[in-house]
PDB file of C-alpha atoms (C1' of nucleotides) in Angstrom:
ATOM      1  CA  MET A   1       0.782 -12.409  -5.557  1.00 93.00           C
ATOM      2  CA  LEU A   2      -2.305 -14.652  -5.565  1.00 95.00           C
ATOM      3  CA  GLY A   3      -3.859 -12.607  -2.795  1.00 94.00           C
ATOM      4  CA  ASP A   4      -5.373 -10.401  -5.464  1.00 97.00           C
ATOM      5  CA  LYS A   5      -8.813 -11.544  -6.505  1.00 96.00           C
ATOM      6  CA  THR A   6      -8.361 -10.753 -10.160  1.00 97.00           C
ATOM      7  CA  ARG A   7      -5.014 -12.498 -10.440  1.00 98.00           C
ATOM      8  CA  LEU A   8      -6.350 -15.566  -8.700  1.00 97.00           C
ATOM      9  CA  ALA A   9      -9.226 -15.684 -11.164  1.00 97.00           C
ATOM     10  CA  ILE A  10      -6.784 -15.287 -14.051  1.00 98.00           C
ATOM     11  CA  VAL A  11      -4.758 -18.205 -12.791  1.00 98.00           C
ATOM     12  CA  LYS A  12      -7.868 -20.290 -12.356  1.00 97.00           C
ATOM     13  CA  SER A  13      -8.797 -19.483 -15.961  1.00 97.00           C
ATOM     14  CA  VAL A  14      -5.443 -20.330 -17.514  1.00 97.00           C
ATOM     15  CA  PHE A  15      -5.401 -23.559 -15.561  1.00 95.00           C
ATOM     16  CA  GLU A  16      -8.508 -24.571 -17.431  1.00 95.00           C
ATOM     17  CA  GLN A  17      -7.522 -23.304 -20.837  1.00 95.00           C
ATOM     18  CA  GLU A  18      -5.257 -20.912 -22.676  1.00 96.00           C
ATOM     19  CA  CYS A  19      -6.846 -17.451 -22.705  1.00 96.00           C
ATOM     20  CA  CYS A  20      -6.568 -14.333 -24.776  1.00 96.00           C
ATOM     21  CA  VAL A  21      -6.103 -10.948 -23.113  1.00 97.00           C
ATOM     22  CA  CYS A  22      -9.353  -9.741 -24.595  1.00 95.00           C
ATOM     23  CA  GLU A  23     -11.212 -12.548 -22.867  1.00 95.00           C
ATOM     24  CA  PHE A  24     -10.019 -11.398 -19.485  1.00 96.00           C
ATOM     25  CA  VAL A  25     -11.008  -7.836 -20.272  1.00 96.00           C
ATOM     26  CA  ALA A  26     -14.493  -9.052 -21.142  1.00 94.00           C
ATOM     27  CA  ILE A  27     -14.959 -11.515 -18.299  1.00 94.00           C
ATOM     28  CA  PHE A  28     -13.635  -9.370 -15.484  1.00 94.00           C
ATOM     29  CA  ASP A  29     -15.131  -6.240 -16.944  1.00 93.00           C
ATOM     30  CA  MET A  30     -11.869  -4.424 -16.430  1.00 96.00           C
ATOM     31  CA  SER A  31      -9.856  -1.987 -18.486  1.00 97.00           C
ATOM     32  CA  GLN A  32      -7.276  -3.458 -20.809  1.00 97.00           C
ATOM     33  CA  PRO A  33      -4.312  -1.811 -19.063  1.00 98.00           C
ATOM     34  CA  ALA A  34      -5.440  -3.090 -15.709  1.00 98.00           C
ATOM     35  CA  VAL A  35      -5.604  -6.646 -17.065  1.00 98.00           C
ATOM     36  CA  SER A  36      -2.258  -6.276 -18.805  1.00 98.00           C
ATOM     37  CA  GLN A  37      -0.634  -5.186 -15.581  1.00 98.00           C
ATOM     38  CA  HIS A  38      -1.920  -8.223 -13.722  1.00 98.00           C
ATOM     39  CA  LEU A  39      -0.725 -10.493 -16.502  1.00 98.00           C
ATOM     40  CA  ARG A  40       2.641  -8.826 -16.414  1.00 98.00           C
ATOM     41  CA  LYS A  41       3.028  -9.548 -12.720  1.00 98.00           C
ATOM     42  CA  LEU A  42       1.982 -13.149 -13.130  1.00 98.00           C
ATOM     43  CA  LYS A  43       4.407 -13.539 -16.030  1.00 98.00           C
ATOM     44  CA  ASP A  44       7.250 -11.897 -14.108  1.00 97.00           C
ATOM     45  CA  HIS A  45       6.703 -14.379 -11.298  1.00 97.00           C
ATOM     46  CA  GLY A  46       6.866 -17.214 -13.791  1.00 97.00           C
ATOM     47  CA  ILE A  47       3.345 -18.342 -13.009  1.00 98.00           C
ATOM     48  CA  VAL A  48       1.973 -17.874 -16.522  1.00 98.00           C
ATOM     49  CA  LYS A  49       3.549 -17.760 -19.965  1.00 98.00           C
ATOM     50  CA  GLU A  50       2.500 -15.973 -23.088  1.00 97.00           C
ATOM     51  CA  ARG A  51       2.235 -16.962 -26.724  1.00 98.00           C
ATOM     52  CA  ARG A  52       1.687 -14.523 -29.524  1.00 97.00           C
ATOM     53  CA  SER A  53      -0.483 -15.415 -32.470  1.00 96.00           C
ATOM     54  CA  GLY A  54      -0.889 -12.517 -34.841  1.00 95.00           C
ATOM     55  CA  GLN A  55      -2.345  -9.563 -33.057  1.00 95.00           C
ATOM     56  CA  TRP A  56      -3.394 -11.651 -30.138  1.00 97.00           C
ATOM     57  CA  ILE A  57      -1.472 -12.789 -27.142  1.00 98.00           C
ATOM     58  CA  TYR A  58      -2.586 -15.884 -25.331  1.00 98.00           C
ATOM     59  CA  TYR A  59      -1.712 -16.710 -21.766  1.00 98.00           C
ATOM     60  CA  SER A  60      -1.431 -20.144 -20.249  1.00 98.00           C
ATOM     61  CA  MET A  61      -0.199 -21.724 -17.051  1.00 98.00           C
ATOM     62  CA  ASN A  62       3.549 -22.236 -16.878  1.00 98.00           C
ATOM     63  CA  THR A  63       3.902 -25.900 -15.979  1.00 97.00           C
ATOM     64  CA  ASP A  64       7.523 -25.313 -15.010  1.00 97.00           C
ATOM     65  CA  TYR A  65       6.532 -22.972 -12.240  1.00 97.00           C
ATOM     66  CA  PRO A  66       8.081 -24.368  -9.052  1.00 96.00           C
ATOM     67  CA  TYR A  67       4.829 -24.148  -7.132  1.00 95.00           C
ATOM     68  CA  TYR A  68       2.710 -25.417  -9.978  1.00 97.00           C
ATOM     69  CA  ALA A  69       1.238 -28.320  -7.996  1.00 94.00           C
ATOM     70  CA  PHE A  70       0.554 -26.069  -5.071  1.00 93.00           C
ATOM     71  CA  VAL A  71      -1.254 -23.536  -7.210  1.00 95.00           C
ATOM     72  CA  GLN A  72      -3.210 -26.360  -8.787  1.00 94.00           C
ATOM     73  CA  GLN A  73      -4.404 -27.496  -5.367  1.00 91.00           C
ATOM     74  CA  LEU A  74      -5.285 -23.945  -4.553  1.00 92.00           C
ATOM     75  CA  VAL A  75      -7.394 -23.242  -7.604  1.00 93.00           C
ATOM     76  CA  ASN A  76      -9.133 -26.593  -7.304  1.00 93.00           C
ATOM     77  CA  HIS A  77     -11.003 -25.027  -4.407  1.00 90.00           C
ATOM     78  CA  LEU A  78     -12.327 -22.222  -6.595  1.00 89.00           C
ATOM     79  CA  PRO A  79     -15.398 -22.375  -8.843  1.00 88.00           C
ATOM     80  CA  SER A  80     -14.662 -22.913 -12.492  1.00 91.00           C
ATOM     81  CA  GLN A  81     -14.313 -19.956 -14.832  1.00 90.00           C
ATOM     82  CA  ARG A  82     -15.340 -21.968 -17.884  1.00 90.00           C
ATOM     83  CA  GLU A  83     -18.927 -20.813 -17.823  1.00 87.00           C
ATOM     84  CA  GLY A  84     -18.008 -17.154 -17.927  1.00 88.00           C
ATOM     85  CA  MET A  85     -15.484 -17.907 -20.638  1.00 86.00           C
ATOM     86  CA  SER A  86     -17.878 -19.748 -22.924  1.00 84.00           C
ATOM     87  CA  ASN A  87     -20.599 -17.139 -22.436  1.00 82.00           C
ATOM     88  CA  LEU A  88     -18.784 -14.436 -24.295  1.00 74.00           C
ATOM     89  CA  GLN A  89     -17.628 -16.163 -27.465  1.00 64.00           C
ATOM     90  CA  GLN A  90     -18.827 -13.592 -29.983  1.00 61.00           C
ATOM     91  CA  ASP A  91     -18.332 -10.577 -27.731  1.00 65.00           C
ATOM     92  CA  SER A  92     -14.608 -10.799 -27.276  1.00 69.00           C
ATOM     93  CA  CYS A  93     -12.038  -9.982 -29.888  1.00 80.00           C
ATOM     94  CA  CYS A  94     -10.131 -13.156 -30.633  1.00 84.00           C
ATOM     95  CA  GLU A  95     -11.359 -16.242 -32.391  1.00 73.00           C
ATOM     96  CA  ASN A  96     -11.769 -18.394 -29.289  1.00 64.00           C
TER      97      ASN A  96
ATOM     98  CA  MET B   1      -6.939 -12.368   4.330  1.00 93.00           C
ATOM     99  CA  LEU B   2      -4.137 -14.951   4.182  1.00 95.00           C
ATOM    100  CA  GLY B   3      -2.309 -12.890   1.591  1.00 95.00           C
ATOM    101  CA  ASP B   4      -0.584 -11.112   4.455  1.00 97.00           C
ATOM    102  CA  LYS B   5       2.678 -12.760   5.422  1.00 96.00           C
ATOM    103  CA  THR B   6       2.264 -12.205   9.129  1.00 98.00           C
ATOM    104  CA  ARG B   7      -1.273 -13.548   9.238  1.00 98.00           C
ATOM    105  CA  LEU B   8      -0.280 -16.598   7.253  1.00 97.00           C
ATOM    106  CA  ALA B   9       2.536 -17.263   9.712  1.00 97.00           C
ATOM    107  CA  ILE B  10       0.133 -16.836  12.610  1.00 98.00           C
ATOM    108  CA  VAL B  11      -2.246 -19.352  11.090  1.00 98.00           C
ATOM    109  CA  LYS B  12       0.631 -21.768  10.511  1.00 97.00           C
ATOM    110  CA  SER B  13       1.580 -21.368  14.175  1.00 97.00           C
ATOM    111  CA  VAL B  14      -1.862 -21.915  15.620  1.00 97.00           C
ATOM    112  CA  PHE B  15      -2.266 -24.949  13.423  1.00 95.00           C
ATOM    113  CA  GLU B  16       0.684 -26.486  15.188  1.00 95.00           C
ATOM    114  CA  GLN B  17      -0.192 -25.362  18.704  1.00 94.00           C
ATOM    115  CA  GLU B  18      -2.180 -22.905  20.712  1.00 96.00           C
ATOM    116  CA  CYS B  19      -0.192 -19.674  21.020  1.00 96.00           C
ATOM    117  CA  CYS B  20      -0.139 -16.722  23.359  1.00 96.00           C
ATOM    118  CA  VAL B  21      -0.180 -13.182  21.982  1.00 97.00           C
ATOM    119  CA  CYS B  22       3.188 -12.484  23.553  1.00 95.00           C
ATOM    120  CA  GLU B  23       4.710 -15.345  21.615  1.00 96.00           C
ATOM    121  CA  PHE B  24       3.716 -13.794  18.327  1.00 96.00           C
ATOM    122  CA  VAL B  25       5.110 -10.471  19.405  1.00 96.00           C
ATOM    123  CA  ALA B  26       8.413 -12.139  20.222  1.00 94.00           C
ATOM    124  CA  ILE B  27       8.619 -14.402  17.173  1.00 94.00           C
ATOM    125  CA  PHE B  28       7.589 -11.903  14.553  1.00 95.00           C
ATOM    126  CA  ASP B  29       9.442  -9.086  16.272  1.00 94.00           C
ATOM    127  CA  MET B  30       6.412  -6.885  15.903  1.00 97.00           C
ATOM    128  CA  SER B  31       4.665  -4.390  18.157  1.00 97.00           C
ATOM    129  CA  GLN B  32       1.895  -5.734  20.321  1.00 98.00           C
ATOM    130  CA  PRO B  33      -0.817  -3.608  18.726  1.00 98.00           C
ATOM    131  CA  ALA B  34       0.221  -4.745  15.257  1.00 98.00           C
ATOM    132  CA  VAL B  35      -0.082  -8.382  16.322  1.00 98.00           C
ATOM    133  CA  SER B  36      -3.372  -7.748  18.069  1.00 98.00           C
ATOM    134  CA  GLN B  37      -4.802  -6.215  14.928  1.00 98.00           C
ATOM    135  CA  HIS B  38      -3.858  -9.217  12.840  1.00 98.00           C
ATOM    136  CA  LEU B  39      -5.364 -11.567  15.412  1.00 98.00           C
ATOM    137  CA  ARG B  40      -8.509  -9.491  15.441  1.00 98.00           C
ATOM    138  CA  LYS B  41      -8.932  -9.847  11.694  1.00 98.00           C
ATOM    139  CA  LEU B  42      -8.318 -13.582  11.821  1.00 98.00           C
ATOM    140  CA  LYS B  43     -10.814 -13.906  14.652  1.00 98.00           C
ATOM    141  CA  ASP B  44     -13.416 -11.782  12.859  1.00 97.00           C
ATOM    142  CA  HIS B  45     -13.116 -14.076   9.861  1.00 97.00           C
ATOM    143  CA  GLY B  46     -13.657 -17.046  12.113  1.00 97.00           C
ATOM    144  CA  ILE B  47     -10.286 -18.537  11.280  1.00 98.00           C
ATOM    145  CA  VAL B  48      -8.928 -18.550  14.800  1.00 98.00           C
ATOM    146  CA  LYS B  49     -10.511 -18.489  18.222  1.00 98.00           C
ATOM    147  CA  GLU B  50      -9.308 -17.128  21.520  1.00 97.00           C
ATOM    148  CA  ARG B  51      -9.193 -18.438  25.039  1.00 97.00           C
ATOM    149  CA  ARG B  52      -8.417 -16.306  28.033  1.00 97.00           C
ATOM    150  CA  SER B  53      -6.388 -17.692  30.884  1.00 95.00           C
ATOM    151  CA  GLY B  54      -5.680 -15.108  33.512  1.00 95.00           C
ATOM    152  CA  GLN B  55      -3.878 -12.180  31.991  1.00 95.00           C
ATOM    153  CA  TRP B  56      -3.018 -14.129  28.914  1.00 97.00           C
ATOM    154  CA  ILE B  57      -5.033 -14.772  25.837  1.00 98.00           C
ATOM    155  CA  TYR B  58      -4.282 -17.816  23.766  1.00 98.00           C
ATOM    156  CA  TYR B  59      -5.205 -18.249  20.150  1.00 98.00           C
ATOM    157  CA  SER B  60      -5.856 -21.479  18.347  1.00 98.00           C
ATOM    158  CA  MET B  61      -7.242 -22.653  15.046  1.00 98.00           C
ATOM    159  CA  ASN B  62     -11.004 -22.685  14.793  1.00 98.00           C
ATOM    160  CA  THR B  63     -11.784 -26.189  13.588  1.00 97.00           C
ATOM    161  CA  ASP B  64     -15.296 -25.084  12.669  1.00 97.00           C
ATOM    162  CA  TYR B  65     -13.984 -22.655  10.095  1.00 97.00           C
ATOM    163  CA  PRO B  66     -15.658 -23.625   6.796  1.00 96.00           C
ATOM    164  CA  TYR B  67     -12.383 -23.630   4.900  1.00 95.00           C
ATOM    165  CA  TYR B  68     -10.465 -25.375   7.664  1.00 97.00           C
ATOM    166  CA  ALA B  69      -9.328 -28.256   5.452  1.00 94.00           C
ATOM    167  CA  PHE B  70      -8.320 -25.868   2.720  1.00 93.00           C
ATOM    168  CA  VAL B  71      -6.253 -23.748   5.061  1.00 95.00           C
ATOM    169  CA  GLN B  72      -4.672 -26.899   6.417  1.00 94.00           C
ATOM    170  CA  GLN B  73      -3.568 -27.914   2.932  1.00 91.00           C
ATOM    171  CA  LEU B  74      -2.267 -24.438   2.385  1.00 92.00           C
ATOM    172  CA  VAL B  75      -0.140 -24.218   5.511  1.00 93.00           C
ATOM    173  CA  ASN B  76       1.226 -27.710   4.933  1.00 93.00           C
ATOM    174  CA  HIS B  77       3.282 -26.138   2.200  1.00 90.00           C
ATOM    175  CA  LEU B  78       4.904 -23.734   4.615  1.00 89.00           C
ATOM    176  CA  PRO B  79       7.889 -24.402   6.841  1.00 88.00           C
ATOM    177  CA  SER B  80       7.062 -25.162  10.445  1.00 90.00           C
ATOM    178  CA  GLN B  81       7.021 -22.382  13.010  1.00 90.00           C
ATOM    179  CA  ARG B  82       7.784 -24.766  15.867  1.00 89.00           C
ATOM    180  CA  GLU B  83      11.473 -24.041  15.939  1.00 86.00           C
ATOM    181  CA  GLY B  84      10.999 -20.315  16.361  1.00 88.00           C
ATOM    182  CA  MET B  85       8.365 -21.003  18.972  1.00 85.00           C
ATOM    183  CA  SER B  86      10.494 -23.286  21.103  1.00 83.00           C
ATOM    184  CA  ASN B  87      13.500 -20.993  20.861  1.00 81.00           C
ATOM    185  CA  LEU B  88      11.993 -18.245  22.938  1.00 73.00           C
ATOM    186  CA  GLN B  89      10.620 -20.091  25.959  1.00 63.00           C
ATOM    187  CA  GLN B  90      12.036 -17.862  28.706  1.00 61.00           C
ATOM    188  CA  ASP B  91      11.921 -14.640  26.712  1.00 63.00           C
ATOM    189  CA  SER B  92       8.200 -14.356  26.224  1.00 68.00           C
ATOM    190  CA  CYS B  93       5.718 -13.476  28.889  1.00 79.00           C
ATOM    191  CA  CYS B  94       3.446 -16.456  29.306  1.00 83.00           C
ATOM    192  CA  GLU B  95       4.287 -19.811  30.804  1.00 72.00           C
ATOM    193  CA  ASN B  96       4.466 -21.724  27.548  1.00 64.00           C
TER     194      ASN B  96
ATOM    195  C1'  DT C   1       2.805   3.045 -46.468  1.00 81.67           C
ATOM    196  C1'  DC C   2      -1.058   4.243 -43.593  1.00 81.67           C
ATOM    197  C1'  DA C   3      -4.903   3.186 -40.703  1.00 81.67           C
ATOM    198  C1'  DT C   4      -6.744  -0.069 -37.474  1.00 81.67           C
ATOM    199  C1'  DT C   5      -6.520  -3.361 -33.868  1.00 81.67           C
ATOM    200  C1'  DT C   6      -4.461  -5.546 -29.921  1.00 81.67           C
ATOM    201  C1'  DT C   7      -1.506  -5.353 -26.287  1.00 81.67           C
ATOM    202  C1'  DA C   8       2.132  -3.216 -23.347  1.00 81.67           C
ATOM    203  C1'  DT C   9       4.044   0.406 -20.709  1.00 81.67           C
ATOM    204  C1'  DA C  10       4.495   4.739 -18.152  1.00 81.67           C
ATOM    205  C1'  DA C  11       2.844   8.190 -15.057  1.00 81.67           C
ATOM    206  C1'  DG C  12      -0.354   9.848 -12.000  1.00 81.67           C
ATOM    207  C1'  DT C  13      -3.929   9.069  -8.514  1.00 81.67           C
ATOM    208  C1'  DA C  14      -7.011   7.059  -5.203  1.00 81.67           C
ATOM    209  C1'  DT C  15      -7.638   3.696  -1.975  1.00 81.67           C
ATOM    210  C1'  DA C  16      -6.397  -0.162   0.909  1.00 81.67           C
ATOM    211  C1'  DT C  17      -3.438  -1.868   4.148  1.00 81.67           C
ATOM    212  C1'  DG C  18      -0.461  -2.341   7.958  1.00 81.67           C
ATOM    213  C1'  DC C  19       2.072   0.127  11.020  1.00 81.67           C
ATOM    214  C1'  DT C  20       2.821   3.547  15.054  1.00 81.67           C
ATOM    215  C1'  DT C  21       1.374   6.102  19.024  1.00 81.67           C
ATOM    216  C1'  DA C  22      -1.736   6.755  22.552  1.00 81.67           C
ATOM    217  C1'  DT C  23      -5.196   5.094  25.409  1.00 81.67           C
ATOM    218  C1'  DA C  24      -8.592   1.814  27.351  1.00 81.67           C
ATOM    219  C1'  DT C  25      -9.764  -2.597  29.398  1.00 81.67           C
ATOM    220  C1'  DA C  26      -9.033  -6.687  32.079  1.00 81.67           C
ATOM    221  C1'  DT C  27      -6.642  -9.522  35.213  1.00 81.67           C
ATOM    222  C1'  DG C  28      -3.422 -10.490  39.050  1.00 81.67           C
ATOM    223  C1'  DC C  29      -1.215  -9.308  43.106  1.00 81.67           C
ATOM    224  C1'  DA C  30       0.537  -6.585  47.035  1.00 81.67           C
TER     225       DA C  30
ATOM    226  C1'  DT D   1      -7.610  -0.307  46.621  1.00 81.67           C
ATOM    227  C1'  DG D   2      -3.736   0.695  43.847  1.00 81.67           C
ATOM    228  C1'  DC D   3      -0.209  -0.695  40.712  1.00 81.67           C
ATOM    229  C1'  DA D   4       1.784  -3.788  37.224  1.00 81.67           C
ATOM    230  C1'  DT D   5       1.142  -6.679  33.280  1.00 81.67           C
ATOM    231  C1'  DA D   6      -1.142  -8.340  29.101  1.00 81.67           C
ATOM    232  C1'  DT D   7      -4.085  -7.322  25.576  1.00 81.67           C
ATOM    233  C1'  DA D   8      -7.455  -4.579  22.811  1.00 81.67           C
ATOM    234  C1'  DT D   9      -8.892  -0.572  20.486  1.00 81.67           C
ATOM    235  C1'  DA D  10      -8.791   3.956  18.227  1.00 81.67           C
ATOM    236  C1'  DA D  11      -6.717   7.437  15.421  1.00 81.67           C
ATOM    237  C1'  DG D  12      -3.313   8.987  12.458  1.00 81.67           C
ATOM    238  C1'  DC D  13       0.175   8.141   9.054  1.00 81.67           C
ATOM    239  C1'  DA D  14       3.117   6.007   5.545  1.00 81.67           C
ATOM    240  C1'  DT D  15       3.400   2.907   2.087  1.00 81.67           C
ATOM    241  C1'  DA D  16       1.728  -0.539  -1.121  1.00 81.67           C
ATOM    242  C1'  DT D  17      -1.423  -1.611  -4.426  1.00 81.67           C
ATOM    243  C1'  DA D  18      -4.525  -1.393  -8.163  1.00 81.67           C
ATOM    244  C1'  DC D  19      -6.709   1.531 -10.936  1.00 81.67           C
ATOM    245  C1'  DT D  20      -7.080   5.426 -14.734  1.00 81.67           C
ATOM    246  C1'  DT D  21      -5.405   8.084 -18.579  1.00 81.67           C
ATOM    247  C1'  DA D  22      -2.261   8.632 -22.136  1.00 81.67           C
ATOM    248  C1'  DT D  23       0.959   6.842 -25.176  1.00 81.67           C
ATOM    249  C1'  DA D  24       3.963   3.372 -27.435  1.00 81.67           C
ATOM    250  C1'  DA D  25       4.770  -0.889 -29.836  1.00 81.67           C
ATOM    251  C1'  DA D  26       3.620  -4.710 -32.779  1.00 81.67           C
ATOM    252  C1'  DA D  27       0.871  -6.949 -36.114  1.00 81.67           C
ATOM    253  C1'  DT D  28      -2.766  -6.865 -39.857  1.00 81.67           C
ATOM    254  C1'  DG D  29      -4.791  -5.487 -43.998  1.00 81.67           C
ATOM    255  C1'  DA D  30      -6.131  -2.056 -47.454  1.00 81.67           C
TER     256       DA D  30
END
DNA sequence: TCATTTTATAAGTATATGCTTATATATGCA
DNA sequence: TGCATATATAAGCATATACTTATAAAATGA
């Protein structure tokens, strides 16, 4: 599941902060359906959870995930995604 | 690289002890070429190293691998392979 | 209610990946 | 030297995986 580069980056991101779908589309420069499909898989595995707010859907880490601590250790070895996140502010769709 | 189940199990094994190719073939119940190909990839990535002793080739963890500590953390979360290893003794080809 | 926006889903496709089969290489031993 | 054993490599194939395109669903706002 986390062998996929994009999904691993998504998980790293949601570990740092709740993210909107549109932010992933912008950051990873991927099509919206491609992003949605990765999010779906992560959600189905119980790794992330979603929260709807109006038109937007935000994803965050599911702290109840059985391997939460393990994933945390894992992503601690990856470079932060914050920079990329904060760089797009205006560009992306949601208010974040 | 470590997203593959077999390769992850191989790495777990060589972390615990140096292993012969034939042992992997026996434990994972896989064809010899399939095992060899996984070992080749792990070796090419510098994760494991090989040592020839007569007809047999033994693989072990490469302690110089840059992400050695990370991989160690990772495999610590996996169940030990020792049991499977010790259960085959006579069956496999090498003297181990 | 209708158009727009955001996201999800479904279906099709291209590529990556891991396997099998066949063969080569290397070592040991008679 | 010739054969057996252990392993590596190459080529082909089947399947898994991640993408694209098209469409549906849900919410917003005029």
